[in-house]
């Protein structure tokens, strides 16, 4: 799994942090998403998918497989 | 707060004909050559205090993107399925600015859309919306809101102490549900809590459905003036709060700071207060769920999400205006048309929430709900709301094991008459 975030789209809602705190954080200054792990282990895939689904601004893209 | 719709609007030339051509999505939509369906009234009447109007179920099943007449006589589209509501709210072709008409008070349809008031970023589209929201998001991160937990818990405990020593019955709204978020947002913004009678009166006037446009405008102006003066004082003598920070930052005009402050103050106490009070009433009305929660306090995070989904206090939905022609579910939504995205209905959509979405279930696995809206306007204060709801409900249930309504449930005055649903009062004893 490869995770890509779009800082420009992010609106700082924090939903991704609730869903997968191991993978997403928020910048202290402006609350914009910080990607902690662009290739999270299998055990976190479900919560990362959840984070992408929750994101109100569609700022998280998840590519499955070797892409 | 979500983007609370200040009322209906429409634009000249809005035509509600369904688009011609068979709908690719479902066979249930109007046929190609069907006559234009008459708009139906937007459903507003509840039969159960915890359930949205029953018509939403039929609409979701039979007419999920329906031409409607809003209570002020304006026409537009009502979107009721979870998937479609999300699609509308995430689509930049739908703008957030709209005529500041009020539900129940007709506005002339041919006046141009005025600019949103300064700082009122929930009624703005990018890039203006982005410019203002980005100055605030750092103040409302998950981490920062969780750091507030001890302070929120202290405020909660003080209110419960006062309630306990005064003895029951109490009005849970007046004595607990309203003071807790009001104290917290006052502290965050740097607004003196002693001034609450004024700003709570103004907030209420802005949210009442029977307020005239002029009354709502005056209430908004009063709150704006109040925050403006406060902010100007903070420029001279800054303190450690959001208003001072915005004044020191200098990227917003004074007028914009006042608008942002008024919005955060209104949103910060009206919404959470109602979730705490209505949530309590709902748990008391579902004793099995309440017992499960008392038996296993670790369910509280999930219960908060379920209450948010189930009760969805943005009761009339979120309003958008099509900025260009948009095809939605086989309908042509013409530029200028108003679209009302019903978050209340979407949160009861059985296609999204399995296992009877009309039942409160504190163990229901989390699914993304629409209680905080969706898209770029999704509630900026949602993490604060979560912290407050969790602290308030946990401590309330813990402190008063015998908590119960002090009047029959049907005597509780419900806020059918406000943009934000909830209870006007909640008499309880213990």
Short mmCIF file of C-alpha atoms in Angstrom, two decimals:
data_model
loop_
_atom_site.label_atom_id
_atom_site.label_comp_id
_atom_site.label_asym_id
_atom_site.label_seq_id
_atom_site.Cartn_x
_atom_site.Cartn_y
_atom_site.Cartn_z
CA UNK A 1 0.00 0.00 0.00
CA UNK A 2 1.19 3.47 -0.89
CA UNK A 3 -0.37 6.52 0.74
CA UNK A 4 -0.32 9.96 -0.85
CA UNK A 5 -1.65 13.11 0.79
CA UNK A 6 -2.52 16.40 -0.86
CA UNK A 7 -1.69 19.23 1.53
CA UNK A 8 -3.37 21.76 -0.70
CA UNK A 9 -6.72 20.01 -0.42
CA UNK A 10 -6.47 19.26 3.32
CA UNK A 11 -8.85 21.29 5.50
CA UNK A 12 -7.42 20.18 8.84
CA UNK A 13 -10.51 18.36 10.07
CA UNK A 14 -8.36 15.75 11.80
CA UNK A 15 -10.46 12.76 10.77
CA UNK A 16 -7.39 10.88 9.49
CA UNK A 17 -5.68 11.21 12.88
CA UNK A 18 -8.73 9.70 14.57
CA UNK A 19 -8.76 6.82 12.12
CA UNK A 20 -5.03 6.06 11.92
CA UNK A 21 -2.81 8.00 14.32
CA UNK A 22 0.17 5.77 13.40
CA UNK A 23 0.07 7.04 9.84
CA UNK A 24 -1.32 10.58 9.99
CA UNK A 25 -0.63 13.61 12.14
CA UNK A 26 -1.42 17.31 11.91
CA UNK A 27 1.08 20.15 11.61
CA UNK A 28 1.21 22.16 14.79
CA UNK A 29 1.06 25.53 13.04
CA UNK A 30 -1.89 25.08 10.72
CA UNK A 31 -3.41 21.65 11.34
CA UNK A 32 -2.58 20.40 7.85
CA UNK A 33 -2.02 16.67 7.43
CA UNK A 34 1.43 15.19 8.00
CA UNK A 35 2.07 11.76 6.53
CA UNK A 36 4.09 9.70 9.01
CA UNK A 37 4.31 6.52 6.98
CA UNK A 38 3.75 6.42 3.22
CA UNK A 39 4.02 2.62 3.16
CA UNK A 40 2.19 1.40 6.24
CA UNK A 41 2.31 -2.28 7.26
CA UNK A 42 -0.55 -4.63 6.44
CA UNK A 43 -1.96 -4.41 9.95
CA UNK A 44 -2.77 -0.73 9.38
CA UNK A 45 -4.29 -1.01 5.92
CA UNK A 46 -7.88 -1.12 7.12
CA UNK A 47 -7.50 1.96 9.30
CA UNK A 48 -5.73 3.84 6.50
CA UNK A 49 -8.59 3.00 4.15
CA UNK A 50 -10.92 4.26 6.87
CA UNK A 51 -8.93 7.51 7.10
CA UNK A 52 -9.19 8.01 3.34
CA UNK A 53 -12.93 7.38 3.47
CA UNK A 54 -13.42 9.80 6.35
CA UNK A 55 -11.38 12.65 4.86
CA UNK A 56 -13.92 15.36 4.03
CA UNK A 57 -11.64 17.02 1.50
CA UNK A 58 -10.64 13.85 -0.36
CA UNK A 59 -7.01 14.68 0.36
CA UNK A 60 -5.84 11.09 0.97
CA UNK A 61 -5.14 8.72 -1.87
CA UNK A 62 -4.45 5.05 -1.25
CA UNK A 63 -2.81 2.93 -3.93
CA UNK A 64 -2.99 -0.77 -3.36
CA UNK A 65 -0.52 -3.35 -4.62
CA UNK A 66 2.86 -2.37 -5.98
CA UNK A 67 1.76 0.91 -7.55
CA UNK B 1 -20.54 23.91 13.88
CA UNK B 2 -21.47 22.68 10.51
CA UNK B 3 -22.55 25.04 7.83
CA UNK B 4 -25.85 25.88 9.35
CA UNK B 5 -28.10 27.06 6.58
CA UNK B 6 -29.48 30.49 7.34
CA UNK B 7 -32.44 29.68 5.15
CA UNK B 8 -33.67 29.12 1.69
CA UNK B 9 -32.57 30.82 -1.43
CA UNK B 10 -32.99 30.45 -5.10
CA UNK B 11 -32.03 32.40 -8.14
CA UNK B 12 -34.00 33.76 -11.02
CA UNK B 13 -34.55 31.40 -13.87
CA UNK B 14 -34.14 28.26 -11.80
CA UNK B 15 -35.90 25.53 -13.66
CA UNK B 16 -36.69 22.34 -11.88
CA UNK B 17 -37.29 20.11 -14.88
CA UNK B 18 -35.58 16.80 -14.50
CA UNK B 19 -33.05 16.31 -17.20
CA UNK B 20 -34.24 14.47 -20.27
CA UNK B 21 -32.78 11.08 -21.02
CA UNK B 22 -33.03 7.92 -18.97
CA UNK B 23 -31.26 8.00 -15.66
CA UNK B 24 -28.18 5.77 -15.78
CA UNK B 25 -28.25 5.21 -12.06
CA UNK B 26 -31.70 3.91 -11.28
CA UNK B 27 -34.85 3.08 -13.10
CA UNK B 28 -36.93 4.77 -10.48
CA UNK B 29 -36.47 8.33 -11.66
CA UNK B 30 -38.89 10.26 -13.82
CA UNK B 31 -39.08 8.97 -17.38
CA UNK B 32 -37.66 10.93 -20.28
CA UNK B 33 -40.87 12.50 -21.37
CA UNK B 34 -42.57 12.66 -18.01
CA UNK B 35 -44.16 15.97 -17.13
CA UNK B 36 -42.21 18.08 -14.73
CA UNK B 37 -42.95 16.73 -11.23
CA UNK B 38 -44.50 19.19 -8.86
CA UNK B 39 -42.05 20.14 -6.14
CA UNK B 40 -43.05 18.67 -2.83
CA UNK B 41 -42.68 20.57 0.42
CA UNK B 42 -39.43 20.02 2.26
CA UNK B 43 -40.23 17.62 5.11
CA UNK B 44 -39.99 19.40 8.44
CA UNK B 45 -42.44 17.69 10.80
CA UNK B 46 -41.19 15.03 13.17
CA UNK B 47 -43.34 12.35 14.71
CA UNK B 48 -40.70 11.15 17.18
CA UNK B 49 -38.33 13.52 18.98
CA UNK B 50 -35.26 11.49 17.99
CA UNK B 51 -36.21 10.71 14.40
CA UNK B 52 -36.17 12.94 11.35
CA UNK B 53 -39.45 13.35 9.46
CA UNK B 54 -40.62 10.01 8.10
CA UNK B 55 -40.90 11.28 4.52
CA UNK B 56 -37.12 11.07 4.22
CA UNK B 57 -37.30 7.30 4.08
CA UNK B 58 -39.65 7.39 1.08
CA UNK B 59 -37.55 10.07 -0.58
CA UNK B 60 -34.36 8.03 -0.19
CA UNK B 61 -36.05 5.02 -1.72
CA UNK B 62 -38.12 6.64 -4.45
CA UNK B 63 -36.92 10.16 -5.18
CA UNK B 64 -33.45 10.69 -3.72
CA UNK B 65 -32.86 13.92 -5.65
CA UNK B 66 -36.24 15.57 -5.44
CA UNK B 67 -37.57 18.95 -6.48
CA UNK B 68 -38.85 20.67 -3.35
CA UNK B 69 -40.42 23.84 -2.09
CA UNK B 70 -38.68 25.23 0.96
CA UNK B 71 -40.73 26.64 3.83
CA UNK B 72 -40.20 30.20 2.55
CA UNK B 73 -41.70 29.33 -0.83
CA UNK B 74 -38.41 29.15 -2.72
CA UNK B 75 -37.75 26.03 -4.76
CA UNK B 76 -34.75 23.80 -5.20
CA UNK B 77 -33.55 20.23 -4.84
CA UNK B 78 -33.48 17.99 -1.80
CA UNK B 79 -30.79 15.31 -1.64
CA UNK B 80 -31.44 12.52 0.85
CA UNK B 81 -29.10 9.55 0.30
CA UNK B 82 -25.82 9.33 2.19
CA UNK B 83 -23.77 8.86 -0.96
CA UNK B 84 -25.41 11.77 -2.79
CA UNK B 85 -25.17 14.08 0.22
CA UNK B 86 -21.45 13.40 0.41
CA UNK B 87 -21.08 13.91 -3.31
CA UNK B 88 -22.81 17.31 -3.21
CA UNK B 89 -20.87 18.53 -0.18
CA UNK B 90 -17.52 17.46 -1.66
CA UNK B 91 -18.21 18.93 -5.12
CA UNK B 92 -16.63 22.34 -5.82
CA UNK B 93 -19.34 23.00 -8.41
CA UNK B 94 -21.68 23.60 -5.49
CA UNK B 95 -20.92 26.87 -3.71
CA UNK B 96 -21.58 27.68 -0.08
CA UNK B 97 -22.67 31.29 -0.52
CA UNK B 98 -26.39 31.82 -0.67
CA UNK B 99 -29.06 34.39 -0.13
CA UNK B 100 -29.40 35.05 3.59
CA UNK B 101 -33.12 34.42 3.58
CA UNK B 102 -34.70 32.77 6.57
CA UNK B 103 -36.82 29.69 6.63
CA UNK B 104 -40.33 30.99 6.91
CA UNK B 105 -39.69 34.49 5.62
CA UNK B 106 -39.86 34.78 1.85
CA UNK B 107 -37.10 36.72 0.15
CA UNK B 108 -37.44 38.17 -3.32
CA UNK B 109 -35.84 35.73 -5.72
CA UNK B 110 -34.52 38.28 -8.18
CA UNK B 111 -32.12 40.16 -5.95
CA UNK B 112 -28.46 39.33 -6.55
CA UNK B 113 -26.61 37.09 -4.14
CA UNK B 114 -24.89 39.43 -1.67
CA UNK B 115 -21.34 38.80 -0.53
CA UNK B 116 -21.09 36.89 2.76
CA UNK B 117 -20.46 39.05 5.82
CA UNK B 118 -16.75 39.62 6.58
CA UNK B 119 -15.13 36.57 8.13
CA UNK B 120 -18.20 34.34 7.62
CA UNK B 121 -16.09 31.65 5.98
CA UNK B 122 -18.74 28.95 6.11
CA UNK B 123 -20.56 30.91 3.41
CA UNK B 124 -17.45 31.35 1.25
CA UNK B 125 -15.89 29.33 -1.53
CA UNK B 126 -12.17 28.90 -2.20
CA UNK B 127 -9.86 30.75 -2.30
CA UNK B 128 -11.44 33.10 0.27
CA UNK B 129 -12.66 30.20 2.39
CA UNK B 130 -9.22 28.59 2.33
CA UNK B 131 -7.48 31.83 3.30
CA UNK B 132 -9.54 32.24 6.45
CA UNK B 133 -10.00 28.61 7.50
CA UNK B 134 -6.26 27.93 7.32
CA UNK B 135 -5.62 30.60 9.90
CA UNK B 136 -7.79 28.65 12.34
CA UNK B 137 -7.19 24.95 11.70
CA UNK B 138 -4.02 24.85 13.80
CA UNK B 139 -6.08 25.90 16.82
CA UNK B 140 -8.44 22.92 16.52
CA UNK B 141 -6.20 19.93 15.86
CA UNK B 142 -6.84 16.56 17.44
CA UNK B 143 -3.77 16.95 19.63
CA UNK B 144 -4.59 20.46 20.80
CA UNK B 145 -8.18 19.56 21.61
CA UNK B 146 -7.13 16.47 23.55
CA UNK B 147 -4.74 18.61 25.55
CA UNK B 148 -7.80 20.56 26.64
CA UNK B 149 -9.39 17.46 28.16
CA UNK B 150 -8.30 18.12 31.78
CA UNK B 151 -9.57 21.71 31.57
CA UNK B 152 -12.88 20.54 30.08
CA UNK B 153 -13.20 17.85 32.75
CA UNK B 154 -12.64 20.44 35.45
CA UNK B 155 -15.37 22.66 34.01
CA UNK B 156 -17.69 19.66 33.76
CA UNK B 157 -17.01 18.67 37.38
CA UNK B 158 -17.67 22.20 38.63
CA UNK B 159 -21.02 22.34 36.87
CA UNK B 160 -21.99 18.91 38.21
CA UNK B 161 -20.93 19.93 41.74
CA UNK B 162 -23.15 22.98 41.51
CA UNK B 163 -26.06 20.88 40.23
CA UNK B 164 -25.62 18.30 42.97
CA UNK B 165 -25.45 20.84 45.75
CA UNK B 166 -28.51 22.72 44.46
CA UNK B 167 -30.42 19.42 44.43
CA UNK B 168 -32.86 18.12 41.83
CA UNK B 169 -34.78 18.68 39.76
CA UNK B 170 -32.50 20.70 37.54
CA UNK B 171 -32.74 21.95 34.00
CA UNK B 172 -29.88 20.09 32.39
CA UNK B 173 -29.63 22.66 29.58
CA UNK B 174 -29.37 25.71 31.83
CA UNK B 175 -27.28 24.06 34.52
CA UNK B 176 -24.95 21.85 32.53
CA UNK B 177 -25.26 21.33 28.78
CA UNK B 178 -25.11 25.03 27.85
CA UNK B 179 -22.57 26.26 30.43
CA UNK B 180 -19.93 23.60 29.65
CA UNK B 181 -19.31 24.39 25.96
CA UNK B 182 -19.95 28.10 26.55
CA UNK B 183 -17.24 28.26 29.20
CA UNK B 184 -14.85 26.32 26.97
CA UNK B 185 -15.36 28.42 23.82
CA UNK B 186 -15.20 31.64 25.86
CA UNK B 187 -11.89 30.51 27.29
CA UNK B 188 -10.52 29.55 23.85
CA UNK B 189 -11.64 32.74 22.14
CA UNK B 190 -10.94 35.06 25.04
CA UNK B 191 -14.55 36.15 25.49
CA UNK B 192 -15.67 37.04 29.04
CA UNK B 193 -18.18 34.38 30.15
CA UNK B 194 -19.87 37.09 32.24
CA UNK B 195 -21.24 38.49 28.96
CA UNK B 196 -23.06 35.26 28.13
CA UNK B 197 -26.59 36.55 28.57
CA UNK B 198 -26.09 38.93 25.66
CA UNK B 199 -24.40 36.60 23.23
CA UNK B 200 -26.62 33.65 24.06
CA UNK B 201 -29.65 35.83 23.35
CA UNK B 202 -28.15 36.94 20.03
CA UNK B 203 -27.20 33.37 19.05
CA UNK B 204 -30.69 32.22 19.78
CA UNK B 205 -32.20 34.99 17.64
CA UNK B 206 -29.94 33.99 14.76
CA UNK B 207 -31.12 30.39 14.90
CA UNK B 208 -34.84 30.84 15.51
CA UNK B 209 -36.94 29.93 12.50
CA UNK B 210 -39.58 32.52 13.32
CA UNK B 211 -37.10 35.38 13.52
CA UNK B 212 -37.55 37.85 10.68
CA UNK B 213 -34.59 38.59 8.46
CA UNK B 214 -34.28 41.93 10.17
CA UNK B 215 -34.26 40.39 13.65
CA UNK B 216 -31.63 37.88 12.62
CA UNK B 217 -29.57 40.62 10.99
CA UNK B 218 -29.74 42.80 14.08
CA UNK B 219 -28.72 39.89 16.31
CA UNK B 220 -25.79 39.13 14.05
CA UNK B 221 -24.76 42.79 13.98
CA UNK B 222 -24.94 42.98 17.77
CA UNK B 223 -22.71 39.96 18.17
CA UNK B 224 -20.36 41.26 15.49
CA UNK B 225 -20.06 44.65 17.24
CA UNK B 226 -19.45 42.96 20.56
CA UNK B 227 -16.60 40.79 19.25
CA UNK B 228 -15.21 43.70 17.26
CA UNK B 229 -14.80 45.84 20.38
CA UNK B 230 -13.33 42.93 22.28
CA UNK B 231 -10.84 42.25 19.49
CA UNK B 232 -9.77 45.90 19.30
CA UNK B 233 -9.06 45.84 23.04
CA UNK B 234 -6.96 42.70 22.55
CA UNK B 235 -4.80 44.46 19.97
CA UNK B 236 -3.74 46.87 22.69
CA UNK B 237 -3.57 44.27 25.46
CA UNK B 238 -3.29 40.78 23.96
CA UNK B 239 -4.00 37.71 26.05
CA UNK B 240 -3.47 34.02 25.30
CA UNK B 241 -6.49 33.26 23.16
CA UNK B 242 -7.65 32.90 19.56
CA UNK B 243 -8.98 36.45 19.13
CA UNK B 244 -5.72 37.94 20.41
CA UNK B 245 -3.78 35.62 18.12
CA UNK B 246 -5.78 36.67 15.07
CA UNK B 247 -5.35 40.35 15.92
CA UNK B 248 -1.60 39.93 16.38
CA UNK B 249 -1.29 37.85 13.23
CA UNK B 250 -2.59 40.71 11.12
CA UNK B 251 -3.65 38.67 8.09
CA UNK B 252 -7.34 39.31 8.72
CA UNK B 253 -8.96 42.72 8.82
CA UNK B 254 -10.53 43.75 12.11
CA UNK B 255 -13.94 43.19 10.54
CA UNK B 256 -12.96 39.68 9.51
CA UNK B 257 -11.68 38.85 12.99
CA UNK B 258 -15.02 40.00 14.40
CA UNK B 259 -16.91 37.84 11.88
CA UNK B 260 -14.78 34.79 12.57
CA UNK B 261 -15.11 35.34 16.31
CA UNK B 262 -18.88 35.67 16.15
CA UNK B 263 -19.13 32.50 14.08
CA UNK B 264 -16.91 30.47 16.41
CA UNK B 265 -18.73 31.75 19.46
CA UNK B 266 -22.15 30.91 18.05
CA UNK B 267 -21.06 27.54 16.73
CA UNK B 268 -18.98 26.70 19.76
CA UNK B 269 -21.78 26.70 22.27
CA UNK B 270 -25.09 26.16 20.47
CA UNK B 271 -24.24 22.89 18.77
CA UNK B 272 -22.43 20.99 21.51
CA UNK B 273 -24.91 22.16 24.13
CA UNK B 274 -27.70 20.53 22.18
CA UNK B 275 -25.76 17.35 21.55
CA UNK B 276 -25.11 17.00 25.28
CA UNK B 277 -28.70 17.66 26.32
CA UNK B 278 -30.45 15.80 23.51
CA UNK B 279 -27.88 13.01 23.77
CA UNK B 280 -28.69 12.63 27.46
CA UNK B 281 -32.42 12.56 26.77
CA UNK B 282 -31.85 9.98 24.05
CA UNK B 283 -29.81 7.71 26.33
CA UNK B 284 -32.45 8.00 29.05
CA UNK B 285 -35.03 6.99 26.46
CA UNK B 286 -32.96 3.95 25.46
CA UNK B 287 -32.31 2.28 28.81
CA UNK B 288 -30.68 -0.81 27.30
CA UNK B 289 -28.11 1.34 25.54
CA UNK B 290 -27.59 3.45 28.65
CA UNK B 291 -27.01 0.29 30.72
CA UNK B 292 -24.48 -0.99 28.17
CA UNK B 293 -22.62 2.30 28.34
CA UNK B 294 -22.62 2.37 32.12
CA UNK B 295 -21.39 -1.23 32.22
CA UNK B 296 -18.55 -0.53 29.79
CA UNK B 297 -17.34 3.09 29.81
CA UNK B 298 -14.84 2.23 27.05
CA UNK B 299 -17.82 2.36 24.69
CA UNK B 300 -18.08 6.11 25.19
CA UNK B 301 -16.06 7.19 22.14
CA UNK B 302 -18.21 5.00 19.95
CA UNK B 303 -21.38 6.12 21.70
CA UNK B 304 -20.52 9.75 20.99
CA UNK B 305 -20.18 9.00 17.28
CA UNK B 306 -23.43 7.04 17.31
CA UNK B 307 -25.29 9.87 19.05
CA UNK B 308 -23.88 12.33 16.52
CA UNK B 309 -25.10 10.11 13.68
CA UNK B 310 -28.45 9.23 15.19
CA UNK B 311 -29.44 12.71 16.33
CA UNK B 312 -27.82 14.91 13.63
CA UNK B 313 -28.91 18.26 15.03
CA UNK B 314 -28.35 20.17 11.75
CA UNK B 315 -31.97 19.28 11.24
CA UNK B 316 -32.76 21.05 7.96
CA UNK B 317 -29.61 20.11 6.10
CA UNK B 318 -26.79 22.04 4.46
CA UNK B 319 -27.54 24.42 1.63
CA UNK B 320 -25.51 24.87 -1.52
CA UNK B 321 -25.95 26.73 -4.81
CA UNK B 322 -24.96 25.19 -8.14
CA UNK B 323 -22.22 27.38 -9.62
CA UNK B 324 -22.68 25.76 -13.02
CA UNK B 325 -24.98 23.18 -14.56
CA UNK B 326 -24.38 19.90 -12.75
CA UNK B 327 -25.74 16.47 -13.54
CA UNK B 328 -26.62 14.62 -10.39
CA UNK B 329 -28.14 11.16 -10.40
CA UNK B 330 -29.65 11.71 -13.81
CA UNK B 331 -31.05 15.14 -13.00
CA UNK B 332 -29.80 18.39 -14.40
CA UNK B 333 -29.21 20.81 -11.56
CA UNK B 334 -29.09 24.13 -13.36
CA UNK B 335 -26.62 26.85 -12.42
CA UNK B 336 -28.08 29.00 -9.68
CA UNK B 337 -30.30 26.26 -8.26
CA UNK B 338 -30.37 25.68 -4.54
CA UNK B 339 -29.53 22.18 -3.35
CA UNK B 340 -30.30 21.12 0.19
CA UNK B 341 -28.12 18.21 1.30
CA UNK B 342 -29.94 16.44 4.12
CA UNK B 343 -27.31 15.23 6.54
CA UNK B 344 -30.12 14.06 8.82
CA UNK B 345 -31.52 11.78 6.15
CA UNK B 346 -28.10 10.61 4.97
CA UNK B 347 -27.28 9.51 8.49
CA UNK B 348 -30.31 7.19 8.49
CA UNK B 349 -29.56 5.65 5.10
CA UNK B 350 -29.77 1.87 5.41
CA UNK B 351 -27.48 1.49 2.40
CA UNK B 352 -24.68 3.08 4.40
CA UNK B 353 -25.45 2.08 7.97
CA UNK B 354 -26.24 -1.58 8.38
CA UNK B 355 -28.30 -3.14 11.14
CA UNK B 356 -31.27 -0.76 11.35
CA UNK B 357 -29.96 2.80 11.25
CA UNK B 358 -33.17 3.99 12.94
CA UNK B 359 -32.06 2.31 16.15
CA UNK B 360 -29.55 3.81 18.57
CA UNK B 361 -26.74 1.29 19.01
CA UNK B 362 -23.72 2.43 20.99
CA UNK B 363 -21.84 -0.64 19.75
CA UNK B 364 -22.51 0.06 16.07
CA UNK B 365 -19.20 -0.08 14.19
CA UNK B 366 -18.19 3.42 13.16
CA UNK B 367 -19.00 4.51 9.63
CA UNK B 368 -18.33 8.01 8.37
CA UNK B 369 -21.42 9.98 9.37
CA UNK B 370 -22.46 13.40 8.19
CA UNK B 371 -23.18 15.06 11.53
CA UNK B 372 -20.25 17.44 11.04
CA UNK B 373 -20.98 17.85 7.35
CA UNK B 374 -18.58 16.81 4.63
CA UNK B 375 -16.31 18.55 2.15
CA UNK B 376 -14.17 21.60 2.74
CA UNK B 377 -16.64 23.10 5.21
CA UNK B 378 -16.71 20.11 7.52
CA UNK B 379 -16.93 21.37 11.09
CA UNK B 380 -13.65 22.91 12.19
CA UNK B 381 -14.61 22.40 15.83
CA UNK B 382 -15.46 18.72 15.59
CA UNK B 383 -12.54 17.53 17.71
CA UNK B 384 -13.51 20.01 20.40
CA UNK B 385 -17.10 18.77 20.24
CA UNK B 386 -15.92 15.19 20.70
CA UNK B 387 -13.79 16.07 23.72
CA UNK B 388 -16.66 18.02 25.28
CA UNK B 389 -19.32 15.39 24.63
CA UNK B 390 -17.17 12.61 25.97
CA UNK B 391 -16.18 14.50 29.12
CA UNK B 392 -19.71 15.74 29.75
CA UNK B 393 -21.60 12.50 29.19
CA UNK B 394 -19.05 10.32 31.01
CA UNK B 395 -19.03 12.50 34.12
CA UNK B 396 -22.79 13.05 34.11
CA UNK B 397 -23.58 9.32 34.02
CA UNK B 398 -20.90 8.61 36.55
CA UNK B 399 -21.98 11.32 38.98
CA UNK B 400 -25.71 10.61 38.86
CA UNK B 401 -26.38 6.86 38.62
CA UNK B 402 -30.08 7.54 39.18
CA UNK B 403 -30.39 10.27 36.54
CA UNK B 404 -33.87 10.43 35.02
CA UNK B 405 -36.29 12.83 33.41
CA UNK B 406 -38.27 14.88 35.90
CA UNK B 407 -41.19 15.22 33.47
CA UNK B 408 -42.74 12.81 30.97
CA UNK B 409 -40.67 12.74 27.77
CA UNK B 410 -43.53 14.23 25.76
CA UNK B 411 -43.44 17.33 27.98
CA UNK B 412 -39.84 18.13 27.04
CA UNK B 413 -39.87 21.20 24.76
CA UNK B 414 -38.08 20.17 21.58
CA UNK B 415 -36.27 22.64 19.33
CA UNK B 416 -38.33 22.03 16.19
CA UNK B 417 -38.31 25.80 15.81
CA UNK B 418 -34.53 26.25 15.64
CA UNK B 419 -31.98 25.64 12.91
CA UNK B 420 -30.05 23.56 15.44
CA UNK B 421 -32.26 20.82 16.87
CA UNK B 422 -32.24 19.77 20.51
CA UNK B 423 -34.19 20.62 23.63
CA UNK B 424 -35.05 24.04 25.01
CA UNK B 425 -35.05 22.62 28.52
CA UNK B 426 -34.42 19.19 29.98
CA UNK B 427 -35.84 18.78 33.49
CA UNK B 428 -33.94 15.97 35.23
CA UNK B 429 -33.61 14.59 38.69
CA UNK B 430 -31.50 11.85 40.28
#
